[in-house]
Coordinates of C-alpha atoms in Angstrom, one line a residue:
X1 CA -20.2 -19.4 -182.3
X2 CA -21.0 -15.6 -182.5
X3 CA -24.0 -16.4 -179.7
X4 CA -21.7 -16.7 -177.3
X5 CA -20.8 -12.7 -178.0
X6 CA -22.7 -10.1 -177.1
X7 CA -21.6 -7.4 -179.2
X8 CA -22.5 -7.9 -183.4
X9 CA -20.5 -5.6 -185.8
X10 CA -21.7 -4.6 -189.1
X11 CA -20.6 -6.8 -191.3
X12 CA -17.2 -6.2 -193.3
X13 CA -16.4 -3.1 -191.1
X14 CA -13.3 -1.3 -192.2
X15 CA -10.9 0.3 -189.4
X16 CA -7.9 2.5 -190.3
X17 CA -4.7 4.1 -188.5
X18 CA -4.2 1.4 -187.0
X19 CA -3.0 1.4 -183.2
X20 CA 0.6 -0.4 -182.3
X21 CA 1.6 -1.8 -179.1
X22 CA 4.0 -0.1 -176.8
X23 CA 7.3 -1.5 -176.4
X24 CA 7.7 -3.0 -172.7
X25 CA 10.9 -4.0 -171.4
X26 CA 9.4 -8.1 -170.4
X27 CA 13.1 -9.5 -169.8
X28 CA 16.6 -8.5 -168.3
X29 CA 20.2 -10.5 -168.4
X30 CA 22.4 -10.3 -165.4
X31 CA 25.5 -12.7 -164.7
X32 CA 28.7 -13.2 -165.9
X33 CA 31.2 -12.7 -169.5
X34 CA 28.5 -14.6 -171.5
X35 CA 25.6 -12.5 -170.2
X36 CA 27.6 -9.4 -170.9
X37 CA 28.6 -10.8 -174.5
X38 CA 25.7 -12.2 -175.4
X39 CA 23.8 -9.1 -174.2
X40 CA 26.4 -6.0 -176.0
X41 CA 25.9 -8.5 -179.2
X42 CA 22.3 -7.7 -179.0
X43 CA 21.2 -11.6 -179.5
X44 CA 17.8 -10.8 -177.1
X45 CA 16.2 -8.2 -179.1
X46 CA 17.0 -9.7 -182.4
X47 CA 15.9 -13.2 -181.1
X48 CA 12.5 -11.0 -180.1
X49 CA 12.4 -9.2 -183.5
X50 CA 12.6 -12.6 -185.4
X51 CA 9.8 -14.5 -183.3
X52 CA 7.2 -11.6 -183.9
X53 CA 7.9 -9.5 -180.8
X54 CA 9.5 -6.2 -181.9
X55 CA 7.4 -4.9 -178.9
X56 CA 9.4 -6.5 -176.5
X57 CA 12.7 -5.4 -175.4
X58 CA 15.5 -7.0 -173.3
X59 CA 17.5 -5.1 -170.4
X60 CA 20.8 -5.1 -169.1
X61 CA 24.0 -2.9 -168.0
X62 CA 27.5 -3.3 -167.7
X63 CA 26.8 -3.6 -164.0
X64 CA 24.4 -6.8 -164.2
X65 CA 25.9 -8.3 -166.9
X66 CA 30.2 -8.7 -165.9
X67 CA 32.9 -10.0 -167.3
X68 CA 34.9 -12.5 -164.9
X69 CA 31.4 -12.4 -162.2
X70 CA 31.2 -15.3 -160.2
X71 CA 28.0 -17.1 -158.3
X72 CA 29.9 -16.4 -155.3
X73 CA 30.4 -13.0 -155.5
X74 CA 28.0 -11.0 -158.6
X75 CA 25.4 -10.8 -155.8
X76 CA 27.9 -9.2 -152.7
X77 CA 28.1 -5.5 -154.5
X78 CA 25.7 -3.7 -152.6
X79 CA 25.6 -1.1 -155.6
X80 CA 24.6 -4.1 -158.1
X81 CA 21.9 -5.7 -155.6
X82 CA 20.6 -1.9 -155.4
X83 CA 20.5 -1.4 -159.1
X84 CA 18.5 -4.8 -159.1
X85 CA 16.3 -3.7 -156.9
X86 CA 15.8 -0.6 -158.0
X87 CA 15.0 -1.7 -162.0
X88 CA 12.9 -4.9 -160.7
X89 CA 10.4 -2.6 -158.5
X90 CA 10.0 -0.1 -161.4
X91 CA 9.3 -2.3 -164.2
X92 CA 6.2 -3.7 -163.5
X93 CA 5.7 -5.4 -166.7
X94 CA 9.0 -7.4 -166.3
X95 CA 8.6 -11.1 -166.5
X96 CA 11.9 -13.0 -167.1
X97 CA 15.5 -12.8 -165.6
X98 CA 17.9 -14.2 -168.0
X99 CA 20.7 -15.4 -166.1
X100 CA 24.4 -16.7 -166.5
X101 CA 26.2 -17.7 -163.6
X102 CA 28.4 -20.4 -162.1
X103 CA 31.3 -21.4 -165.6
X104 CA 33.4 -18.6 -163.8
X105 CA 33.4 -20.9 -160.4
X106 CA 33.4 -24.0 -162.1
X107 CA 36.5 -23.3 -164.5
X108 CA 38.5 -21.3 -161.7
X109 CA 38.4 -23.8 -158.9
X110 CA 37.9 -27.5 -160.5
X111 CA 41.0 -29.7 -161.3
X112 CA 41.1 -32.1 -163.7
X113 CA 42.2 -34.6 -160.6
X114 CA 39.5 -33.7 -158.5
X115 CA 37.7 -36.7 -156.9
X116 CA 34.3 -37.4 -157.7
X117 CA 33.7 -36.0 -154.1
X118 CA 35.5 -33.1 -154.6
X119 CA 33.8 -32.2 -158.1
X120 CA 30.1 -33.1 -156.4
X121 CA 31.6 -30.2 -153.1
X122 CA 32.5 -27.5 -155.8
X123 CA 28.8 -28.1 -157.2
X124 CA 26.7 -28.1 -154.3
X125 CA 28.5 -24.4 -153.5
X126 CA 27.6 -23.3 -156.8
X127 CA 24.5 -24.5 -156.4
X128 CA 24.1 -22.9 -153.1
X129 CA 25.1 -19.6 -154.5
X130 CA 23.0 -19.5 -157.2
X131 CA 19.7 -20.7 -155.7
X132 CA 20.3 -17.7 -153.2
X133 CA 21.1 -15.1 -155.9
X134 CA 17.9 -16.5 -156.9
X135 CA 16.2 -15.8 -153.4
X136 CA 17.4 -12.5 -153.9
X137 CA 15.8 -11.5 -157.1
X138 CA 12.5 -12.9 -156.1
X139 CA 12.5 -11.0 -153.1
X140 CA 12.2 -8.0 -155.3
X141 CA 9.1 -9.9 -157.3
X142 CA 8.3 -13.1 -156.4
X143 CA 6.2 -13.7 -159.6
X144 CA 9.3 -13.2 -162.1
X145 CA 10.8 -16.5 -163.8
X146 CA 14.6 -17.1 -163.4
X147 CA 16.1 -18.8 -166.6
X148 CA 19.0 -20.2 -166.0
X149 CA 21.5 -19.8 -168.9
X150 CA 24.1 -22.6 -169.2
X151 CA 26.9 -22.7 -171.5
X152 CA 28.4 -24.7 -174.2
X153 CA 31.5 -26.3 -174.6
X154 CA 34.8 -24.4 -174.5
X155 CA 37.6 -24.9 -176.7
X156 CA 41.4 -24.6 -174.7
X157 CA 42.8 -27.4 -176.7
X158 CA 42.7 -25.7 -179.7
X159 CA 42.9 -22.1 -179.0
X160 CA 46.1 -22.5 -176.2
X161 CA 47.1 -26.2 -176.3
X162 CA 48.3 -25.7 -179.9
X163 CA 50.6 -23.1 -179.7
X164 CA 54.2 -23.1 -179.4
X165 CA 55.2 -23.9 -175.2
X166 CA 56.8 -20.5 -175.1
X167 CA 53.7 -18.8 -176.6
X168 CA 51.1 -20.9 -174.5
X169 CA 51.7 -18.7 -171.4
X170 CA 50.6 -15.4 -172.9
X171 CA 47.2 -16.5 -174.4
X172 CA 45.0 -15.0 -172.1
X173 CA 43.4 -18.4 -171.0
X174 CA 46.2 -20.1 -170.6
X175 CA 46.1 -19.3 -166.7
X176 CA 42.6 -20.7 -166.4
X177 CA 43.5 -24.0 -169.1
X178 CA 46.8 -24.7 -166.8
X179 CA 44.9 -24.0 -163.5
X180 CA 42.7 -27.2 -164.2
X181 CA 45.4 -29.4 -165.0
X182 CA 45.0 -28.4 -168.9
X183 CA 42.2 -31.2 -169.1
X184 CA 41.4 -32.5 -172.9
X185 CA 38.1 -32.0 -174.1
X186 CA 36.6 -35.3 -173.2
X187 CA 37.4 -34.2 -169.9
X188 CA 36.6 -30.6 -169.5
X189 CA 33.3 -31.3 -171.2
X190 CA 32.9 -33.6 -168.5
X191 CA 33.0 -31.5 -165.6
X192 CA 30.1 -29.2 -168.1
X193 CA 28.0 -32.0 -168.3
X194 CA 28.0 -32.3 -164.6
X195 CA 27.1 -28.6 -164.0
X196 CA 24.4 -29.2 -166.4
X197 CA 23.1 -31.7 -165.1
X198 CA 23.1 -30.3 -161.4
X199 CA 21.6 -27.1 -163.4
X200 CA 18.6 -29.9 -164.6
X201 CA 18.1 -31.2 -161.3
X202 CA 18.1 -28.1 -159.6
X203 CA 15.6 -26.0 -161.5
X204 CA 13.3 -28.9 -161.2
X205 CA 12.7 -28.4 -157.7
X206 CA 13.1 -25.1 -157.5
X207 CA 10.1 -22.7 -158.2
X208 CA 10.3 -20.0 -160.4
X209 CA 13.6 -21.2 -162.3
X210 CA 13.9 -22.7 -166.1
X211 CA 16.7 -24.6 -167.4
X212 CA 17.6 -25.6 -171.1
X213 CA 20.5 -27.8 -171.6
X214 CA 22.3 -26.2 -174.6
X215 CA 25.5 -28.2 -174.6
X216 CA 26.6 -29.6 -178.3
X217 CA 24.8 -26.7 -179.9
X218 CA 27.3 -25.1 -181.0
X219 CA 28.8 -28.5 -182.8
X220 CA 25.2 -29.1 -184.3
X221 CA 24.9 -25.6 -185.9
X222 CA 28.8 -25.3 -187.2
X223 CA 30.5 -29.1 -187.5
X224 CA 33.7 -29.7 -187.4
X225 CA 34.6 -28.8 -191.6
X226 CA 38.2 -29.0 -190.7
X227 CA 40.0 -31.9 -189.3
X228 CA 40.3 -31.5 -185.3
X229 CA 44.1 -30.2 -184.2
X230 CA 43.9 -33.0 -181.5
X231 CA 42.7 -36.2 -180.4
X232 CA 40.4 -37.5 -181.9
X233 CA 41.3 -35.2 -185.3
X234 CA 38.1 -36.0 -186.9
X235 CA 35.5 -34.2 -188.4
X236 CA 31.8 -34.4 -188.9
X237 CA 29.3 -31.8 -190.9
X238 CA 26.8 -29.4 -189.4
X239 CA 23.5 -30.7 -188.1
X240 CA 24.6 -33.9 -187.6
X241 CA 25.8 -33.8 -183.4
X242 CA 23.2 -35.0 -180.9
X243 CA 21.5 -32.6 -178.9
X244 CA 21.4 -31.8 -176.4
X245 CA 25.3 -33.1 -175.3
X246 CA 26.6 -33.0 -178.4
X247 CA 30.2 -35.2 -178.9
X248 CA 31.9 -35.5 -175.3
X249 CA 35.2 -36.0 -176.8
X250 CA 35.1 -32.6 -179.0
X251 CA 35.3 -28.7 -178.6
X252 CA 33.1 -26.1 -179.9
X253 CA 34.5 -25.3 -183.3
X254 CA 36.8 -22.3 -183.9
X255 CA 34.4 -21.0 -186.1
X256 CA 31.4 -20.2 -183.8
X257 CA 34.7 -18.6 -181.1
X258 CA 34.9 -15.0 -180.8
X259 CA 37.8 -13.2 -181.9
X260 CA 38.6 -15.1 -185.1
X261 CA 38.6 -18.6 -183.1
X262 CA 41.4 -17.5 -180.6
X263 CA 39.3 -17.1 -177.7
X264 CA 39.2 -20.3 -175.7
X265 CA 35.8 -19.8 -174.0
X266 CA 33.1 -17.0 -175.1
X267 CA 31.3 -17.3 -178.8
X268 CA 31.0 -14.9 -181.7
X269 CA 28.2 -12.2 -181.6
X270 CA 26.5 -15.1 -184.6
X271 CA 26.9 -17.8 -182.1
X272 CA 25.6 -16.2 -179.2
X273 CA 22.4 -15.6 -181.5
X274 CA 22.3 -19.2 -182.3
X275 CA 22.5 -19.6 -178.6
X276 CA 20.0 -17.5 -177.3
X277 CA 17.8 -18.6 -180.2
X278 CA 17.6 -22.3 -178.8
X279 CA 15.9 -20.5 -176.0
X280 CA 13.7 -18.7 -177.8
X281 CA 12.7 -21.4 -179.7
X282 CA 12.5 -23.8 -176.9
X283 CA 10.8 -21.6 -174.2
X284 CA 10.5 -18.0 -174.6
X285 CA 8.6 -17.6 -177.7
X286 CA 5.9 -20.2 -176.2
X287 CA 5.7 -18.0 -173.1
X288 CA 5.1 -14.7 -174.8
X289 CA 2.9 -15.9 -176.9
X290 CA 0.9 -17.0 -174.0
X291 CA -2.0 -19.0 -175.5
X292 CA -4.2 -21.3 -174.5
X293 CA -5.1 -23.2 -178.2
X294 CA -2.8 -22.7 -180.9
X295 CA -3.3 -24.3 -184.9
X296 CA -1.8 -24.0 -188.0
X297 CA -2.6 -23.4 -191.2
X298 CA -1.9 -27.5 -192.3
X299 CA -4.3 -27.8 -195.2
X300 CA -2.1 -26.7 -197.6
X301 CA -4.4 -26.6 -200.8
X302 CA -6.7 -24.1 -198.7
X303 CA -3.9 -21.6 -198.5
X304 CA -2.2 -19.8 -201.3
X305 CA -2.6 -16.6 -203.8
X306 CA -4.5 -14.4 -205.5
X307 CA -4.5 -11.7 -208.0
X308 CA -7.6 -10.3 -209.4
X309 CA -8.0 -13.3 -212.6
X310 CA -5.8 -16.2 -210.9
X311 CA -5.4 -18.2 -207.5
X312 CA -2.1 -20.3 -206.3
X313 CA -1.8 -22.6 -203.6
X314 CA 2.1 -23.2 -204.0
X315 CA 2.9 -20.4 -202.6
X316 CA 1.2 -17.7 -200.4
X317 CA 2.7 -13.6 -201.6
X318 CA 1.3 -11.1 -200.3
X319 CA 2.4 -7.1 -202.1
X320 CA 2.9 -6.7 -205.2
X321 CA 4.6 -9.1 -208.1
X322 CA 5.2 -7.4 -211.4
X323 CA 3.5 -3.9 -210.3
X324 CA -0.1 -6.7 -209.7
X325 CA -1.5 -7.0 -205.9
X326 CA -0.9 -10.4 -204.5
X327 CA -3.3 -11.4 -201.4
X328 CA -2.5 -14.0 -199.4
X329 CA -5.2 -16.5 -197.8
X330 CA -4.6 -18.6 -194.7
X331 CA -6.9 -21.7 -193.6
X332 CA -7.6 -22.6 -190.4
X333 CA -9.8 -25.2 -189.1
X334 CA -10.9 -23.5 -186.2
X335 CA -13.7 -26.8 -185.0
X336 CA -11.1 -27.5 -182.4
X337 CA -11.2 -24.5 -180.5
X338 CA -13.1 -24.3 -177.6
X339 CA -16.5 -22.8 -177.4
X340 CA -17.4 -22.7 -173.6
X341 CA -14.9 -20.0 -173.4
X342 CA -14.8 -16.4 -174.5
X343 CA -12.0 -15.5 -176.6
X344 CA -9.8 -12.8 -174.7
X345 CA -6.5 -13.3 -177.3
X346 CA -5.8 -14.2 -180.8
X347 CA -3.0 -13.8 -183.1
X348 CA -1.7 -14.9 -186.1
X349 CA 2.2 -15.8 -186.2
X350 CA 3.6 -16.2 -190.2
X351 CA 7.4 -17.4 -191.6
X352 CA 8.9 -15.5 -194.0
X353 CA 9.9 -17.7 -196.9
X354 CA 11.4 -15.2 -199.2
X355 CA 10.7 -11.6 -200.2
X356 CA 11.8 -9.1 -202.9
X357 CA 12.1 -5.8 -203.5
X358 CA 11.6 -3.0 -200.4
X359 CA 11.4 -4.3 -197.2
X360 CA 7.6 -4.5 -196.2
X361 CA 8.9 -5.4 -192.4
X362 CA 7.3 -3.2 -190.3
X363 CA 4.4 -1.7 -192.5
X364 CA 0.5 -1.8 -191.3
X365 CA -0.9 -4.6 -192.8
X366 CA -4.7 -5.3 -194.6
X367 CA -6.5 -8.0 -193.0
X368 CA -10.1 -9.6 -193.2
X369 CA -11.5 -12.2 -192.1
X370 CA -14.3 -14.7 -192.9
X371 CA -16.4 -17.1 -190.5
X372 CA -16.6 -20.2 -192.9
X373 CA -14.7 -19.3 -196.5
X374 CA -14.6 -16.3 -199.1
X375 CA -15.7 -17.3 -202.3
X376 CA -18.6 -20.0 -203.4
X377 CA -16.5 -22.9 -201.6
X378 CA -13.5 -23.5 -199.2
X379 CA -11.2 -25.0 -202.1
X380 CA -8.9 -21.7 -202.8
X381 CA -10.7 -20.3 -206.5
X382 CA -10.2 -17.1 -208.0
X383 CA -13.5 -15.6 -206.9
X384 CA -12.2 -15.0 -203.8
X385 CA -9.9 -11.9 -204.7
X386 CA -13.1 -10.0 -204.5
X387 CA -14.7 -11.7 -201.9
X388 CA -16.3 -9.6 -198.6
X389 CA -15.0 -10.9 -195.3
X390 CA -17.1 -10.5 -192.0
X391 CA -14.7 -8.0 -191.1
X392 CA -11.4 -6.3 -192.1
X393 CA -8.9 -3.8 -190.9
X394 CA -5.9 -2.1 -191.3
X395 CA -3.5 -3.5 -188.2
X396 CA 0.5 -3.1 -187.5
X397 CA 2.3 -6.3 -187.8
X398 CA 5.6 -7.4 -185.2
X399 CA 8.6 -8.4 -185.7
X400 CA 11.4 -7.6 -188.1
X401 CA 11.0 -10.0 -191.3
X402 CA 13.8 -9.0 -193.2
X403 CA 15.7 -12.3 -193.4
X404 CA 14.4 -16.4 -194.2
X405 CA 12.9 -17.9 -191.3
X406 CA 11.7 -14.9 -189.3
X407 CA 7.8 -14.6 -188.3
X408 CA 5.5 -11.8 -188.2
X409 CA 2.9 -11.0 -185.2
X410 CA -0.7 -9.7 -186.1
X411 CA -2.9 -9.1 -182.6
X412 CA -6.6 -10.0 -184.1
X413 CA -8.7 -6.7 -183.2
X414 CA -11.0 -8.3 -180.5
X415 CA -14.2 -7.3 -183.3
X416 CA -12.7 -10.1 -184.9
X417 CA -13.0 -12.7 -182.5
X418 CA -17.1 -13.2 -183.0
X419 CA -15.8 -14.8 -186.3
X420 CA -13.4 -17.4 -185.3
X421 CA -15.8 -20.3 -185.7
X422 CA -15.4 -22.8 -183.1
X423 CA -17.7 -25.8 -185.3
X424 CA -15.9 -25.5 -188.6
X425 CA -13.1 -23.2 -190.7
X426 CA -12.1 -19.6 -190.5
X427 CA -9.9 -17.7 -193.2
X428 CA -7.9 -14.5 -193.3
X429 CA -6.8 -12.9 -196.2
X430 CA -3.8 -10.5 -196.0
X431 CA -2.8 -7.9 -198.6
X432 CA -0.8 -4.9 -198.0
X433 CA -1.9 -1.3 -199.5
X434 CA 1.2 -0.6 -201.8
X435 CA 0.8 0.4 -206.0
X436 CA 3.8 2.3 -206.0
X437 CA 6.3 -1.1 -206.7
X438 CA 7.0 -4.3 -207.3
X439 CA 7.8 -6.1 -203.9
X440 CA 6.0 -9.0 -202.2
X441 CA 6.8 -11.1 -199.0
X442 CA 6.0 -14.9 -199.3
X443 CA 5.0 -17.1 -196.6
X444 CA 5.4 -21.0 -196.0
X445 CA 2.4 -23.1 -196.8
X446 CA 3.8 -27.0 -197.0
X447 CA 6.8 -26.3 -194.0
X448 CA 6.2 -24.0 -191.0
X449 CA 2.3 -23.0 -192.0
X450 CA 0.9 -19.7 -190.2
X451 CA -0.5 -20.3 -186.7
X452 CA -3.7 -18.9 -185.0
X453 CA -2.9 -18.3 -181.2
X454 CA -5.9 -18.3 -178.8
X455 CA -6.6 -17.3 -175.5
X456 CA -9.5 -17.5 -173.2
X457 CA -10.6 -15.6 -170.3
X458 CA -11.5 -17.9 -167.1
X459 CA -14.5 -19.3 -166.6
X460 CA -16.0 -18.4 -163.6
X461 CA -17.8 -21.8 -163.1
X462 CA -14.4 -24.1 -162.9
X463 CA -12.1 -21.6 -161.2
X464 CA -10.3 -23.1 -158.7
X465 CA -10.2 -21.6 -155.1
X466 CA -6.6 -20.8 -153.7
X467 CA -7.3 -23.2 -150.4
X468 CA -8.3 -25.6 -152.8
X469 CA -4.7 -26.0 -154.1
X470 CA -2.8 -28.3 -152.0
X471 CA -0.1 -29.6 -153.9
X472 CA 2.0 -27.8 -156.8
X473 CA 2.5 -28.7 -160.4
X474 CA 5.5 -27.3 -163.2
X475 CA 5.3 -26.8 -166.0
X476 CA 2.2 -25.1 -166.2
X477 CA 1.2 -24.3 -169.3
X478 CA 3.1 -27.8 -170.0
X479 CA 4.3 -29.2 -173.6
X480 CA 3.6 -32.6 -172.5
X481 CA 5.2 -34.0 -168.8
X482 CA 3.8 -32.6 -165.8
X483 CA 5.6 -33.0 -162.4
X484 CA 3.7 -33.2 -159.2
X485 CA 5.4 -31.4 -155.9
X486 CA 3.4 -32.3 -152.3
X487 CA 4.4 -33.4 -149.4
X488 CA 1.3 -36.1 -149.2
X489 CA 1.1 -38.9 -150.9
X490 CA -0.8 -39.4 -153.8
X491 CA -3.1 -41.8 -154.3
X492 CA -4.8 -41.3 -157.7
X493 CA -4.9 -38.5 -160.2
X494 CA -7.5 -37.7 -162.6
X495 CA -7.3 -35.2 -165.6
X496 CA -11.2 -33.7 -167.1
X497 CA -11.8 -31.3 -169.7
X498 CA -13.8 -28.3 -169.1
X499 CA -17.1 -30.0 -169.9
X500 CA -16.3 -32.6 -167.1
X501 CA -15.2 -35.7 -169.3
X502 CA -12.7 -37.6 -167.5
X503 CA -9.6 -37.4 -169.9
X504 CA -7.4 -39.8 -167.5
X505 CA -6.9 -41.6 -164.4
X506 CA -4.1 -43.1 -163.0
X507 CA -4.1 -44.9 -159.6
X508 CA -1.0 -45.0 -157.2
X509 CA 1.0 -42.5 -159.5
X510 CA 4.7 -41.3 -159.8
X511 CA 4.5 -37.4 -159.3
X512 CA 4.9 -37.3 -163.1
X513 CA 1.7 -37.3 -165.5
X514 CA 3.1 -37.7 -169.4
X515 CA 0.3 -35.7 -171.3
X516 CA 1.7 -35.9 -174.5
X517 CA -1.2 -37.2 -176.4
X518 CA -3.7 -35.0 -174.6
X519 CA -5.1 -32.6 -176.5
X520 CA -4.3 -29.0 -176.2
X521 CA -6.9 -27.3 -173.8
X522 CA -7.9 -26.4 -170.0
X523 CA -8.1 -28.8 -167.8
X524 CA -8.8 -29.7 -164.2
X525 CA -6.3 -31.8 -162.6
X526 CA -8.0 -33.7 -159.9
X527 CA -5.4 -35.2 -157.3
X528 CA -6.3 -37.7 -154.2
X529 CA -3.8 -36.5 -151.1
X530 CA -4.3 -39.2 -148.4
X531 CA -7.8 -39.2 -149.3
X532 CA -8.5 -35.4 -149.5
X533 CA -9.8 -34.6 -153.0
X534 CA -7.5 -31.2 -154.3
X535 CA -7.6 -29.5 -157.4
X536 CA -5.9 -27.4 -160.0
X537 CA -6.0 -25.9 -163.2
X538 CA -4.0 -27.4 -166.0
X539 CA -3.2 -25.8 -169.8
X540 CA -2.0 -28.5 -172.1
X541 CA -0.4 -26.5 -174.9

């Protein structure tokens, strides 16, 4: 592969001080009482710091994010729409708009008698409201993604329908529980599934806008431990409720409420990370990673530890154990990438599995790395503690791995990339310069192996021209199904790889493609309109 570079590097150059990112401000959260908690509880950073992105940072005030907003009304203050403005031109570097709006005009208008008709009229309004709150943000930027929030379940039957009748009128939701009829949960989760669903079918259609149907999450991560205080009394463990939607006929548990379970409504600053994570994990940490190939580390028995007389593939530490240096190797069979493009990205993304002593979060990490294997063979062998890579440096490491299940960022210098070898394997081998304790970070190897993210610059010779593009496709980057949005009809569609192999062809299509077994890559998505020929690039992550 290293032909296709034209710059060589002496082999098993060494750089030091190494140079960390600045922190940009890549998100904001406006909306309503569960942007303002969910924001004050500081669930976006923290969500950041645990995917590898402690160089990111999320925005808000108490002006964009407001308890008791509405869809209706959050985007009629002039001062508010200013301060919008205002931040949105300023912040070049902003991508995402988190926002939560809509449960405030749902829960202060619907009755529990309401006619289908009359539920389907309170939608469409909210609908309406939103999509031109919506207009107005990306009328500021019109390349800025909109994610649409949601909610979970509430809980009024527990936290107001329990009390004594004389004490039920001074819980503070008892005004908005009684305004609705004081529905059960089977039937105010109903009227939330609707939303939801009108949330789903909306941001399909509209551009720039995500939606991730969260409902039953907060069932799935808490259970019901203790029997139900009304109908239908049960219980059920955690990790056990469908998602997404969850049981229609329960609450959220008290546990994941805030204030000790007596609100009826918001979640705990815990749950709201929990919430916020399901994004994160869904959506954001795929889009700020922003690769084009991504692998893991799967052949476990390539992967492990080494000290100076003794190698390990059980586990992978990297520090120090018992006052000896631990370095951890990471195998990658890198004959998948693609070799007709030049590398323009790469990073490596690693779970913490355990730690002890110090906290090593944070600290520059060593890093080399080897086209083919260290050592006299790929097996992991004990040779290969004082084995040369191609290259190596000192580089900072992301994210804030000081609890199970967190991931640290490295950004491959771009030196590096001459050595990611597109026809066979690549290693790294991580060690961090410490002799002063004994304290060591260990990674997964058999669950949740270390990734190698790739991204390629374009290609000059199958760019697509803008007049080309007749027709619009989401998601792109996709994870599997790609929708089709024209206004012509579409006669046939055909998908080929950058080296022009046809990958797939479908005559007389719906204007969805399922992808799912396509193998990551670039491709060119070739669409008949009516007999004219368009085209458009695709990334199949």
């Amino acid at each position: 592969m290293k032909y296709l570079f034209s710059i060589l590097l002496i082999s098993a150059l060494h750089f030091s001080n190494a140079q960390c990112n600045p922190s940009t401000e890549k998100m904001m959260v406006i909306g309503d009482s569960w942007a303002f908690f969910s924001w004050t509880g500081n669930s976006y950073n923290e969500n950041l710091d645990r995917f590898g992105f402690s160089d990111i940072t999320c925005y808000s005030t108490v002006n964009l994010a407001v308890n008791g907003a509405e869809a209706s009304d959050y985007f009629t203050d002039p001062s508010r729409v200013q301060e919008l403005e205002d931040y949105i031109l300023g912040n070049p570097d902003l991508e995402y708009v988190h926002m939560s709006l809509g449960g405030n005009d749902a829960l202060g208008t619907w009755h529990k008698d309401f006619t289908n008709q009359q539920t389907s009229d309170l939608l469409d309004t909210i609908m309406i409201d939103i999509k031109n709150g919506i207009d107005t943000v990306l009328s500021f930027n019109p390349n800025l993604t909109i994610v649409i929030a949601g909610y979970d379940y509430a809980n009024f039957s527990e936290t107001v329908g329990t009390l004594p009748a004389l004490a039920q009128p001074f819980h503070p939701y008892y005004d908005t529980w009684d305004g609705m009829g004081q529905p059960n949960p089977e039937e105010l989760n109903g009227i939330l599934q609707l939303a939801t669903d009108r949330f789903e079918d909306s941001a399909a259609v509209w551009n720039n806008v995500k939606f991730e149907n969260n409902l039953g999450l907060m069932q799935w991560v808490y259970g019901q431990i203790d029997p139900l205080e009304v109908a239908p009394y049960g219980t059920y463990p955690p990790n056990t409720a469908p998602l997404p939607g969850g049981y229609n006929d329960y609450p959220s548990p008290l546990d994941a409420l805030n204030f000790g379970g007596q609100d009826s409504f918001h979640l705990n600053d815990d749950a709201y990370e929990e919430f916020i994570k399901k994004y994160f994990s869904q959506y954001y940490w795929q889009q700020f990673r922003d690769y084009h190939h991504s692998i893991s580390a799967n052949e476990s028995n390539y992967n492990g530890t080494l000290t100076a007389s003794s190698s390990n593939s059980a586990s992978i530490l990297i520090g120090n154990e018992n006052f000896e240096e631990r370095q951890g190797v990471f195998s990658f069979n890198t004959s998948t990438f693609d070799d007709t493009y030049t590398i323009e990205h790469a990073a490596l993304y690693m779970q913490r599995d355990s730690a002890d002593g110090d906290d090593l979060a944070g600290l520059d990490v060593d890093l080399e790395i080897k086209s083919g294997f260290f050592g006299g063979s790929i097996n992991l062998e004990n040779d290969d503690f004082a084995s040369v890579g191609d290259e190596s440096a000192t580089l900072c490491t992301y994210g804030t791995i000081d609890q199970n299940g967190h991931w640290m960022r490295i950004d491959l210098p771009p030196s590096m990339f001459q050595y990611i070898d597109a026809n066979g394997t690549t290693q790294f081998k991580l060690s961090y310069d410490i002799a002063d304790s004994s304290r060591y970070i260990a990674f997964g190897n058999e669950i949740d192996q270390a990734m190698l993210d790739v991204r390629y610059t374009e290609n000059p010779s199958v760019a697509i021209a803008d007049n080309e593009v007749d027709f619009f496709v989401y998601p792109n980057p996709t994870n599997g199904l790609l929708k089709i949005k024209t206004e012509e009809q579409i006669n046939s569609v055909q998908l080929f790889d950058l080296k022009g192999q046809l990958v797939l062809s479908k005559l007389n299509p719906s204007s969805e493609i399922d992808l799912t077994n396509t193998p990551a890559g670039i491709y060119i998505l070739q669409v008949d309109l009516n007999g004219n020929i368009k085209q458009q690039k695709v990334v199949r992550r």
